[in-house]
Structure formats: C-alpha cells, structure tokens
C-alpha cells in the first residue's frame, strides 16, 4: 500500500510539471490544448487513486492489519495528498505557476508551484545529499518496500495468532462438552444409587417382617405341642 502512496506522489509531481509546461504555451496553441486535456485526465486518475487509498486504509484499519501508529502515519500521508490535490486543482486554473524544485519535493519541503510546506516531511539527511533525484527515489521506494514487507510479516504473525486463538477456543469447547458428558453420567449414576438404596430399604423391611412371622409360627407350634402333652 505504501507503494501506492508513492505512486500518487509521483502523479502529483508529473501533473505539476505538465501544468508548468502548459503555462509556457500560448493559450491559442495546439500544445496548450493538448497539455490541458492531459492534465484533466491525470487529475481524474489522481482523484480516483486517492479514493482507492482511502478505502484501502479504511479496510486495513477495520481488519487490524496495521498498528495504530502506522494508521496515523498513513492517514497523515493521505491528508497531505488530499491537500496537494486541492493545490493542483487551483494551480491548473492559474497560468502563473512557477517551476517546481523536484529534489525539494521529494522531501516535501518545496513551497513553490502551488505546494505549501509539508508538515510531515523530513529534512534531507547526510546520506542523501550526494545522491541524485533518481537515486533518492529508488532509496525511498526501497525503504517503503521494506516497510511493506515488515507489515506483511506482522500481518502473517497476527493471522497465525488468530488461528491459534481459534484452535484454543475449539479445544476449550471440546473439553466443555466432555465435562458436560461426565456430569450427565454422574447424575445418572446418582439416580441409580438412590434407586438401589430404596430397594435395599424395602428388602430390609420385608426381611424384618418375615422374621416376625417365623417367630410367631414357632410360638404357635410350641403352644400346640405343650397343649397336646398329657398331664
């Protein structure tokens, strides 16, 4: 996504250069009309690309693919591009635009040609002072590619953590089901124990009643035997 920001920055620079070239031409000339048409086409594409960047940033934010700090940085870059879009629209209507300083624009410090100072820009470092414009562009592109790779790795790690969390959640659900099954078995066992306990009590009561009957029968037999013995 950072390469798309870089592409938009480059588009803005190209549009501004065309505006400057157009303003050198006579209004009635063929080159003026040709450049003017090309500027309008590029401005429309630039606006569409900004809309795409906004949508992509919104999706990345809602899906937590980037950190809050990175989100704020990209939002700042997007705001800067939106500001440049307005400035380009104003510049395209003004024939008195001066030539841009391409090297300064790489660092966002150029205030001429309709571009105001970029509050998010950085000062040129010692490492880039001896480099040409193309070398600086390549260096910036390489840095943004490395940042994209780092974000891709971070996104992969987050995706793995999400999968691990889902796997843990599935395992917890399975263990909960096993615990529910065990609880159900325990409840059934308790019910059977209570039932068997009642049966034992009933058997004990019947056994006690049978013993009393045996004692009574034996007493009756003894009485009869005693009565039958002659005196």
PDB file of C-alpha atoms in Angstrom:
ATOM      1  CA  UNK A   1       0.000   0.000   0.000  1.00  0.00           C
ATOM      2  CA  UNK A   2       2.921   2.352   0.643  1.00  0.00           C
ATOM      3  CA  UNK A   3       3.955   1.958  -2.999  1.00  0.00           C
ATOM      4  CA  UNK A   4       0.509   3.304  -3.942  1.00  0.00           C
ATOM      5  CA  UNK A   5       1.160   6.402  -1.823  1.00  0.00           C
ATOM      6  CA  UNK A   6       4.469   6.817  -3.639  1.00  0.00           C
ATOM      7  CA  UNK A   7       2.709   6.426  -6.992  1.00  0.00           C
ATOM      8  CA  UNK A   8       0.242   9.176  -6.071  1.00  0.00           C
ATOM      9  CA  UNK A   9       3.094  11.444  -5.020  1.00  0.00           C
ATOM     10  CA  UNK A  10       4.748  10.844  -8.379  1.00  0.00           C
ATOM     11  CA  UNK A  11       1.484  11.543 -10.188  1.00  0.00           C
ATOM     12  CA  UNK A  12       1.170  14.860  -8.375  1.00  0.00           C
ATOM     13  CA  UNK A  13       4.703  15.782  -9.426  1.00  0.00           C
ATOM     14  CA  UNK A  14       4.009  14.863 -13.063  1.00  0.00           C
ATOM     15  CA  UNK A  15       0.773  16.838 -13.096  1.00  0.00           C
ATOM     16  CA  UNK A  16       2.526  19.880 -11.694  1.00  0.00           C
ATOM     17  CA  UNK A  17       5.259  19.625 -14.329  1.00  0.00           C
ATOM     18  CA  UNK A  18       2.622  19.428 -17.068  1.00  0.00           C
ATOM     19  CA  UNK A  19       0.887  22.477 -15.620  1.00  0.00           C
ATOM     20  CA  UNK A  20       4.168  24.369 -15.706  1.00  0.00           C
ATOM     21  CA  UNK A  21       4.828  23.219 -19.286  1.00  0.00           C
ATOM     22  CA  UNK A  22       1.299  24.163 -20.337  1.00  0.00           C
ATOM     23  CA  UNK A  23       1.682  27.651 -18.898  1.00  0.00           C
ATOM     24  CA  UNK A  24       4.669  28.239 -21.162  1.00  0.00           C
ATOM     25  CA  UNK A  25       2.469  27.708 -24.210  1.00  0.00           C
ATOM     26  CA  UNK A  26       0.204  30.176 -25.972  1.00  0.00           C
ATOM     27  CA  UNK A  27      -3.429  29.747 -24.952  1.00  0.00           C
ATOM     28  CA  UNK A  28      -4.468  29.572 -28.580  1.00  0.00           C
ATOM     29  CA  UNK A  29      -1.837  26.984 -29.470  1.00  0.00           C
ATOM     30  CA  UNK A  30      -2.383  23.270 -30.081  1.00  0.00           C
ATOM     31  CA  UNK A  31       0.173  22.266 -27.431  1.00  0.00           C
ATOM     32  CA  UNK A  32      -1.711  24.248 -24.775  1.00  0.00           C
ATOM     33  CA  UNK A  33      -4.974  22.405 -25.504  1.00  0.00           C
ATOM     34  CA  UNK A  34      -3.188  19.045 -25.650  1.00  0.00           C
ATOM     35  CA  UNK A  35      -1.440  19.573 -22.337  1.00  0.00           C
ATOM     36  CA  UNK A  36      -4.624  20.912 -20.756  1.00  0.00           C
ATOM     37  CA  UNK A  37      -6.510  17.759 -21.772  1.00  0.00           C
ATOM     38  CA  UNK A  38      -3.724  15.536 -20.439  1.00  0.00           C
ATOM     39  CA  UNK A  39      -3.778  17.445 -17.143  1.00  0.00           C
ATOM     40  CA  UNK A  40      -7.528  16.922 -16.743  1.00  0.00           C
ATOM     41  CA  UNK A  41      -7.189  13.183 -17.450  1.00  0.00           C
ATOM     42  CA  UNK A  42      -4.359  12.806 -14.933  1.00  0.00           C
ATOM     43  CA  UNK A  43      -6.245  14.837 -12.335  1.00  0.00           C
ATOM     44  CA  UNK A  44      -9.238  12.495 -12.637  1.00  0.00           C
ATOM     45  CA  UNK A  45      -6.983   9.453 -12.253  1.00  0.00           C
ATOM     46  CA  UNK A  46      -5.244  11.095  -9.293  1.00  0.00           C
ATOM     47  CA  UNK A  47      -8.621  11.693  -7.613  1.00  0.00           C
ATOM     48  CA  UNK A  48      -9.708   8.080  -8.222  1.00  0.00           C
ATOM     49  CA  UNK A  49      -6.437   6.779  -6.783  1.00  0.00           C
ATOM     50  CA  UNK A  50      -6.977   8.905  -3.655  1.00  0.00           C
ATOM     51  CA  UNK A  51     -10.436   7.374  -3.217  1.00  0.00           C
ATOM     52  CA  UNK A  52      -8.899   3.886  -3.576  1.00  0.00           C
ATOM     53  CA  UNK A  53      -6.265   4.744  -0.965  1.00  0.00           C
ATOM     54  CA  UNK A  54      -8.925   5.954   1.471  1.00  0.00           C
ATOM     55  CA  UNK A  55     -10.921   2.749   1.021  1.00  0.00           C
ATOM     56  CA  UNK A  56      -7.822   0.574   1.400  1.00  0.00           C
ATOM     57  CA  UNK A  57      -6.768   2.402   4.553  1.00  0.00           C
ATOM     58  CA  UNK A  58     -10.268   2.038   5.991  1.00  0.00           C
ATOM     59  CA  UNK A  59     -10.289  -1.716   5.310  1.00  0.00           C
ATOM     60  CA  UNK A  60      -6.786  -2.194   6.763  1.00  0.00           C
ATOM     61  CA  UNK A  61      -7.830  -0.269   9.873  1.00  0.00           C
ATOM     62  CA  UNK A  62     -11.062  -2.215  10.402  1.00  0.00           C
ATOM     63  CA  UNK A  63      -9.265  -5.544   9.914  1.00  0.00           C
ATOM     64  CA  UNK A  64      -6.453  -4.537  12.326  1.00  0.00           C
ATOM     65  CA  UNK A  65      -3.799  -5.290   9.682  1.00  0.00           C
ATOM     66  CA  UNK A  66      -1.746  -2.259  10.722  1.00  0.00           C
ATOM     67  CA  UNK A  67      -0.803  -0.708  14.034  1.00  0.00           C
ATOM     68  CA  UNK A  68      -2.410   2.488  15.346  1.00  0.00           C
ATOM     69  CA  UNK A  69       0.851   4.373  14.833  1.00  0.00           C
ATOM     70  CA  UNK A  70       1.104   3.198  11.217  1.00  0.00           C
ATOM     71  CA  UNK A  71      -2.553   4.066  10.674  1.00  0.00           C
ATOM     72  CA  UNK A  72      -1.965   7.625  11.862  1.00  0.00           C
ATOM     73  CA  UNK A  73       1.142   7.948   9.683  1.00  0.00           C
ATOM     74  CA  UNK A  74      -0.703   6.771   6.578  1.00  0.00           C
ATOM     75  CA  UNK A  75      -3.663   8.992   7.395  1.00  0.00           C
ATOM     76  CA  UNK A  76      -1.277  11.941   7.540  1.00  0.00           C
ATOM     77  CA  UNK A  77       0.149  10.956   4.162  1.00  0.00           C
ATOM     78  CA  UNK A  78      -3.367  10.692   2.754  1.00  0.00           C
ATOM     79  CA  UNK A  79      -4.305  14.105   4.134  1.00  0.00           C
ATOM     80  CA  UNK A  80      -1.181  15.540   2.551  1.00  0.00           C
ATOM     81  CA  UNK A  81      -2.133  14.048  -0.822  1.00  0.00           C
ATOM     82  CA  UNK A  82      -5.647  15.445  -0.489  1.00  0.00           C
ATOM     83  CA  UNK A  83      -4.151  18.877   0.207  1.00  0.00           C
ATOM     84  CA  UNK A  84      -1.951  18.572  -2.862  1.00  0.00           C
ATOM     85  CA  UNK A  85      -4.985  17.573  -4.917  1.00  0.00           C
ATOM     86  CA  UNK A  86      -6.658  20.853  -3.972  1.00  0.00           C
ATOM     87  CA  UNK A  87      -3.487  22.787  -4.698  1.00  0.00           C
ATOM     88  CA  UNK A  88      -3.170  21.091  -8.088  1.00  0.00           C
ATOM     89  CA  UNK A  89      -6.766  21.955  -8.926  1.00  0.00           C
ATOM     90  CA  UNK A  90      -6.023  25.571  -8.066  1.00  0.00           C
ATOM     91  CA  UNK A  91      -2.747  25.513  -9.990  1.00  0.00           C
ATOM     92  CA  UNK A  92      -4.382  24.030 -13.084  1.00  0.00           C
ATOM     93  CA  UNK A  93      -6.621  27.122 -13.222  1.00  0.00           C
ATOM     94  CA  UNK A  94      -3.704  29.521 -12.756  1.00  0.00           C
ATOM     95  CA  UNK A  95      -1.308  30.292 -15.600  1.00  0.00           C
ATOM     96  CA  UNK A  96       1.303  31.921 -13.334  1.00  0.00           C
ATOM     97  CA  UNK A  97       2.701  28.773 -11.727  1.00  0.00           C
ATOM     98  CA  UNK A  98       6.450  28.664 -11.271  1.00  0.00           C
ATOM     99  CA  UNK A  99       8.650  25.628 -11.895  1.00  0.00           C
ATOM    100  CA  UNK A 100       8.927  23.024  -9.089  1.00  0.00           C
ATOM    101  CA  UNK A 101      12.135  22.017  -7.440  1.00  0.00           C
ATOM    102  CA  UNK A 102      11.961  18.243  -7.885  1.00  0.00           C
ATOM    103  CA  UNK A 103      14.611  17.395  -5.298  1.00  0.00           C
ATOM    104  CA  UNK A 104      12.913  19.504  -2.631  1.00  0.00           C
ATOM    105  CA  UNK A 105       9.539  17.982  -3.479  1.00  0.00           C
ATOM    106  CA  UNK A 106      10.966  14.549  -2.729  1.00  0.00           C
ATOM    107  CA  UNK A 107      11.281  15.684   0.893  1.00  0.00           C
ATOM    108  CA  UNK A 108       8.034  17.709   0.918  1.00  0.00           C
ATOM    109  CA  UNK A 109       9.833  20.977   1.677  1.00  0.00           C
ATOM    110  CA  UNK A 110       9.011  22.865  -1.507  1.00  0.00           C
ATOM    111  CA  UNK A 111       6.685  25.816  -1.038  1.00  0.00           C
ATOM    112  CA  UNK A 112       6.619  26.990  -4.644  1.00  0.00           C
ATOM    113  CA  UNK A 113       4.471  25.921  -7.578  1.00  0.00           C
ATOM    114  CA  UNK A 114       1.317  25.827  -5.560  1.00  0.00           C
ATOM    115  CA  UNK A 115       2.697  23.380  -2.955  1.00  0.00           C
ATOM    116  CA  UNK A 116       2.891  24.573   0.628  1.00  0.00           C
ATOM    117  CA  UNK A 117       5.360  23.243   3.159  1.00  0.00           C
ATOM    118  CA  UNK A 118       4.615  19.653   4.112  1.00  0.00           C
ATOM    119  CA  UNK A 119       4.237  19.409   7.929  1.00  0.00           C
ATOM    120  CA  UNK A 120       5.003  15.681   7.836  1.00  0.00           C
ATOM    121  CA  UNK A 121       8.129  15.979   5.722  1.00  0.00           C
ATOM    122  CA  UNK A 122      11.645  15.266   6.938  1.00  0.00           C
ATOM    123  CA  UNK A 123      14.825  17.231   6.379  1.00  0.00           C
ATOM    124  CA  UNK A 124      17.286  15.798   3.879  1.00  0.00           C
ATOM    125  CA  UNK A 125      19.851  13.642   5.649  1.00  0.00           C
ATOM    126  CA  UNK A 126      23.598  13.469   5.069  1.00  0.00           C
ATOM    127  CA  UNK A 127      23.108  10.091   3.378  1.00  0.00           C
ATOM    128  CA  UNK A 128      21.101  11.626   0.525  1.00  0.00           C
ATOM    129  CA  UNK A 129      22.944  14.896  -0.004  1.00  0.00           C
ATOM    130  CA  UNK A 130      25.310  13.353  -2.534  1.00  0.00           C
ATOM    131  CA  UNK A 131      22.612  11.390  -4.369  1.00  0.00           C
ATOM    132  CA  UNK A 132      20.728  12.341  -7.490  1.00  0.00           C
ATOM    133  CA  UNK A 133      16.957  12.621  -7.752  1.00  0.00           C
ATOM    134  CA  UNK A 134      16.569   9.156  -9.304  1.00  0.00           C
ATOM    135  CA  UNK A 135      18.789   7.625  -6.589  1.00  0.00           C
ATOM    136  CA  UNK A 136      16.720   9.271  -3.858  1.00  0.00           C
ATOM    137  CA  UNK A 137      13.508   7.981  -5.456  1.00  0.00           C
ATOM    138  CA  UNK A 138      14.958   4.470  -5.576  1.00  0.00           C
ATOM    139  CA  UNK A 139      16.048   4.739  -1.948  1.00  0.00           C
ATOM    140  CA  UNK A 140      12.602   5.914  -0.846  1.00  0.00           C
ATOM    141  CA  UNK A 141      10.940   3.145  -2.869  1.00  0.00           C
ATOM    142  CA  UNK A 142      13.274   0.563  -1.301  1.00  0.00           C
ATOM    143  CA  UNK A 143      12.506   1.815   2.212  1.00  0.00           C
ATOM    144  CA  UNK A 144       8.758   1.698   1.558  1.00  0.00           C
ATOM    145  CA  UNK A 145       9.082  -1.817   0.106  1.00  0.00           C
ATOM    146  CA  UNK A 146      10.925  -2.910   3.263  1.00  0.00           C
ATOM    147  CA  UNK A 147       8.171  -1.352   5.375  1.00  0.00           C
ATOM    148  CA  UNK A 148       5.571  -3.204   3.311  1.00  0.00           C
ATOM    149  CA  UNK A 149       7.454  -6.457   3.844  1.00  0.00           C
ATOM    150  CA  UNK A 150       7.605  -5.795   7.576  1.00  0.00           C
ATOM    151  CA  UNK A 151       3.871  -5.128   7.639  1.00  0.00           C
ATOM    152  CA  UNK A 152       3.256  -8.326   5.656  1.00  0.00           C
ATOM    153  CA  UNK A 153       5.261 -10.300   8.240  1.00  0.00           C
ATOM    154  CA  UNK A 154       3.332  -8.618  11.051  1.00  0.00           C
ATOM    155  CA  UNK A 155       0.059  -9.415   9.309  1.00  0.00           C
ATOM    156  CA  UNK A 156       1.134 -13.067   8.946  1.00  0.00           C
ATOM    157  CA  UNK A 157       2.021 -13.260  12.654  1.00  0.00           C
ATOM    158  CA  UNK A 158      -1.334 -11.745  13.615  1.00  0.00           C
ATOM    159  CA  UNK A 159      -3.123 -14.220  11.338  1.00  0.00           C
ATOM    160  CA  UNK A 160      -1.266 -17.119  12.991  1.00  0.00           C
ATOM    161  CA  UNK A 161      -2.123 -15.803  16.442  1.00  0.00           C
ATOM    162  CA  UNK A 162      -5.747 -15.594  15.367  1.00  0.00           C
ATOM    163  CA  UNK A 163      -5.658 -19.204  14.126  1.00  0.00           C
ATOM    164  CA  UNK A 164      -4.026 -20.302  17.387  1.00  0.00           C
ATOM    165  CA  UNK A 165      -6.707 -18.483  19.375  1.00  0.00           C
ATOM    166  CA  UNK A 166      -9.426 -20.172  17.328  1.00  0.00           C
ATOM    167  CA  UNK A 167      -7.784 -23.585  17.856  1.00  0.00           C
ATOM    168  CA  UNK A 168      -7.614 -22.964  21.615  1.00  0.00           C
ATOM    169  CA  UNK A 169     -11.250 -21.891  21.596  1.00  0.00           C
ATOM    170  CA  UNK A 170     -12.241 -25.081  19.732  1.00  0.00           C
ATOM    171  CA  UNK A 171     -10.293 -27.193  22.249  1.00  0.00           C
ATOM    172  CA  UNK A 172     -11.999 -25.422  25.159  1.00  0.00           C
ATOM    173  CA  UNK A 173     -15.400 -26.086  23.564  1.00  0.00           C
ATOM    174  CA  UNK A 174     -14.494 -29.778  23.202  1.00  0.00           C
ATOM    175  CA  UNK A 175     -13.370 -30.016  26.826  1.00  0.00           C
ATOM    176  CA  UNK A 176     -16.601 -28.321  27.936  1.00  0.00           C
ATOM    177  CA  UNK A 177     -18.588 -30.912  26.010  1.00  0.00           C
ATOM    178  CA  UNK A 178     -16.615 -33.727  27.687  1.00  0.00           C
ATOM    179  CA  UNK A 179     -17.244 -32.166  31.098  1.00  0.00           C
ATOM    180  CA  UNK A 180     -20.965 -31.940  30.302  1.00  0.00           C
ATOM    181  CA  UNK A 181     -20.965 -35.637  29.341  1.00  0.00           C
ATOM    182  CA  UNK A 182     -19.190 -36.556  32.584  1.00  0.00           C
ATOM    183  CA  UNK A 183     -21.657 -34.518  34.622  1.00  0.00           C
ATOM    184  CA  UNK A 184     -24.533 -36.250  32.857  1.00  0.00           C
ATOM    185  CA  UNK A 185     -23.029 -39.679  33.643  1.00  0.00           C
ATOM    186  CA  UNK A 186     -22.531 -38.708  37.293  1.00  0.00           C
ATOM    187  CA  UNK A 187     -26.136 -37.571  37.582  1.00  0.00           C
ATOM    188  CA  UNK A 188     -27.374 -40.865  36.079  1.00  0.00           C
ATOM    189  CA  UNK A 189     -25.170 -42.829  38.485  1.00  0.00           C
ATOM    190  CA  UNK A 190     -26.515 -40.838  41.449  1.00  0.00           C
ATOM    191  CA  UNK A 191     -30.069 -41.576  40.352  1.00  0.00           C
ATOM    192  CA  UNK A 192     -29.326 -45.312  40.095  1.00  0.00           C
ATOM    193  CA  UNK A 193     -27.666 -45.296  43.522  1.00  0.00           C
ATOM    194  CA  UNK A 194     -30.731 -43.653  45.068  1.00  0.00           C
ATOM    195  CA  UNK A 195     -32.989 -46.196  43.372  1.00  0.00           C
ATOM    196  CA  UNK A 196     -30.904 -49.148  44.582  1.00  0.00           C
ATOM    197  CA  UNK A 197     -30.792 -47.655  48.094  1.00  0.00           C
ATOM    198  CA  UNK A 198     -34.600 -47.571  48.172  1.00  0.00           C
ATOM    199  CA  UNK A 199     -34.700 -51.208  47.002  1.00  0.00           C
ATOM    200  CA  UNK A 200     -32.336 -52.225  49.811  1.00  0.00           C
ATOM    201  CA  UNK A 201     -34.514 -50.481  52.388  1.00  0.00           C
ATOM    202  CA  UNK A 202     -37.593 -52.240  51.062  1.00  0.00           C
ATOM    203  CA  UNK A 203     -35.808 -55.616  51.208  1.00  0.00           C
ATOM    204  CA  UNK A 204     -34.656 -54.916  54.766  1.00  0.00           C
ATOM    205  CA  UNK A 205     -38.207 -54.092  55.814  1.00  0.00           C
ATOM    206  CA  UNK A 206     -39.525 -57.263  54.191  1.00  0.00           C
ATOM    207  CA  UNK A 207     -36.790 -59.325  55.874  1.00  0.00           C
ATOM    208  CA  UNK A 208     -37.757 -57.917  59.288  1.00  0.00           C
ATOM    209  CA  UNK A 209     -41.433 -58.747  58.672  1.00  0.00           C
ATOM    210  CA  UNK A 210     -40.534 -62.312  57.654  1.00  0.00           C
ATOM    211  CA  UNK A 211     -38.537 -62.809  60.876  1.00  0.00           C
ATOM    212  CA  UNK A 212     -41.522 -61.757  62.998  1.00  0.00           C
ATOM    213  CA  UNK A 213     -43.776 -64.183  61.150  1.00  0.00           C
ATOM    214  CA  UNK A 214     -41.324 -67.043  61.722  1.00  0.00           C
ATOM    215  CA  UNK A 215     -41.166 -66.246  65.444  1.00  0.00           C
ATOM    216  CA  UNK A 216     -44.971 -66.185  65.713  1.00  0.00           C
ATOM    217  CA  UNK A 217     -45.294 -69.509  63.875  1.00  0.00           C
ATOM    218  CA  UNK A 218     -42.723 -71.123  66.131  1.00  0.00           C
ATOM    219  CA  UNK A 219     -44.580 -69.856  69.243  1.00  0.00           C
ATOM    220  CA  UNK A 220     -47.871 -71.279  67.933  1.00  0.00           C
ATOM    221  CA  UNK A 221     -46.226 -74.628  67.293  1.00  0.00           C
ATOM    222  CA  UNK A 222     -44.785 -74.631  70.802  1.00  0.00           C
ATOM    223  CA  UNK A 223     -48.195 -73.839  72.328  1.00  0.00           C
ATOM    224  CA  UNK A 224     -49.824 -76.659  70.350  1.00  0.00           C
ATOM    225  CA  UNK A 225     -47.122 -79.114  71.355  1.00  0.00           C
ATOM    226  CA  UNK A 226     -47.442 -78.158  75.017  1.00  0.00           C
ATOM    227  CA  UNK A 227     -51.230 -78.497  74.864  1.00  0.00           C
ATOM    228  CA  UNK A 228     -51.008 -81.973  73.333  1.00  0.00           C
ATOM    229  CA  UNK A 229     -48.727 -83.374  76.019  1.00  0.00           C
ATOM    230  CA  UNK A 230     -50.812 -85.400  78.587  1.00  0.00           C
ATOM    231  CA  UNK A 231     -50.563 -84.448  82.185  1.00  0.00           C
TER     232      UNK A 231
END
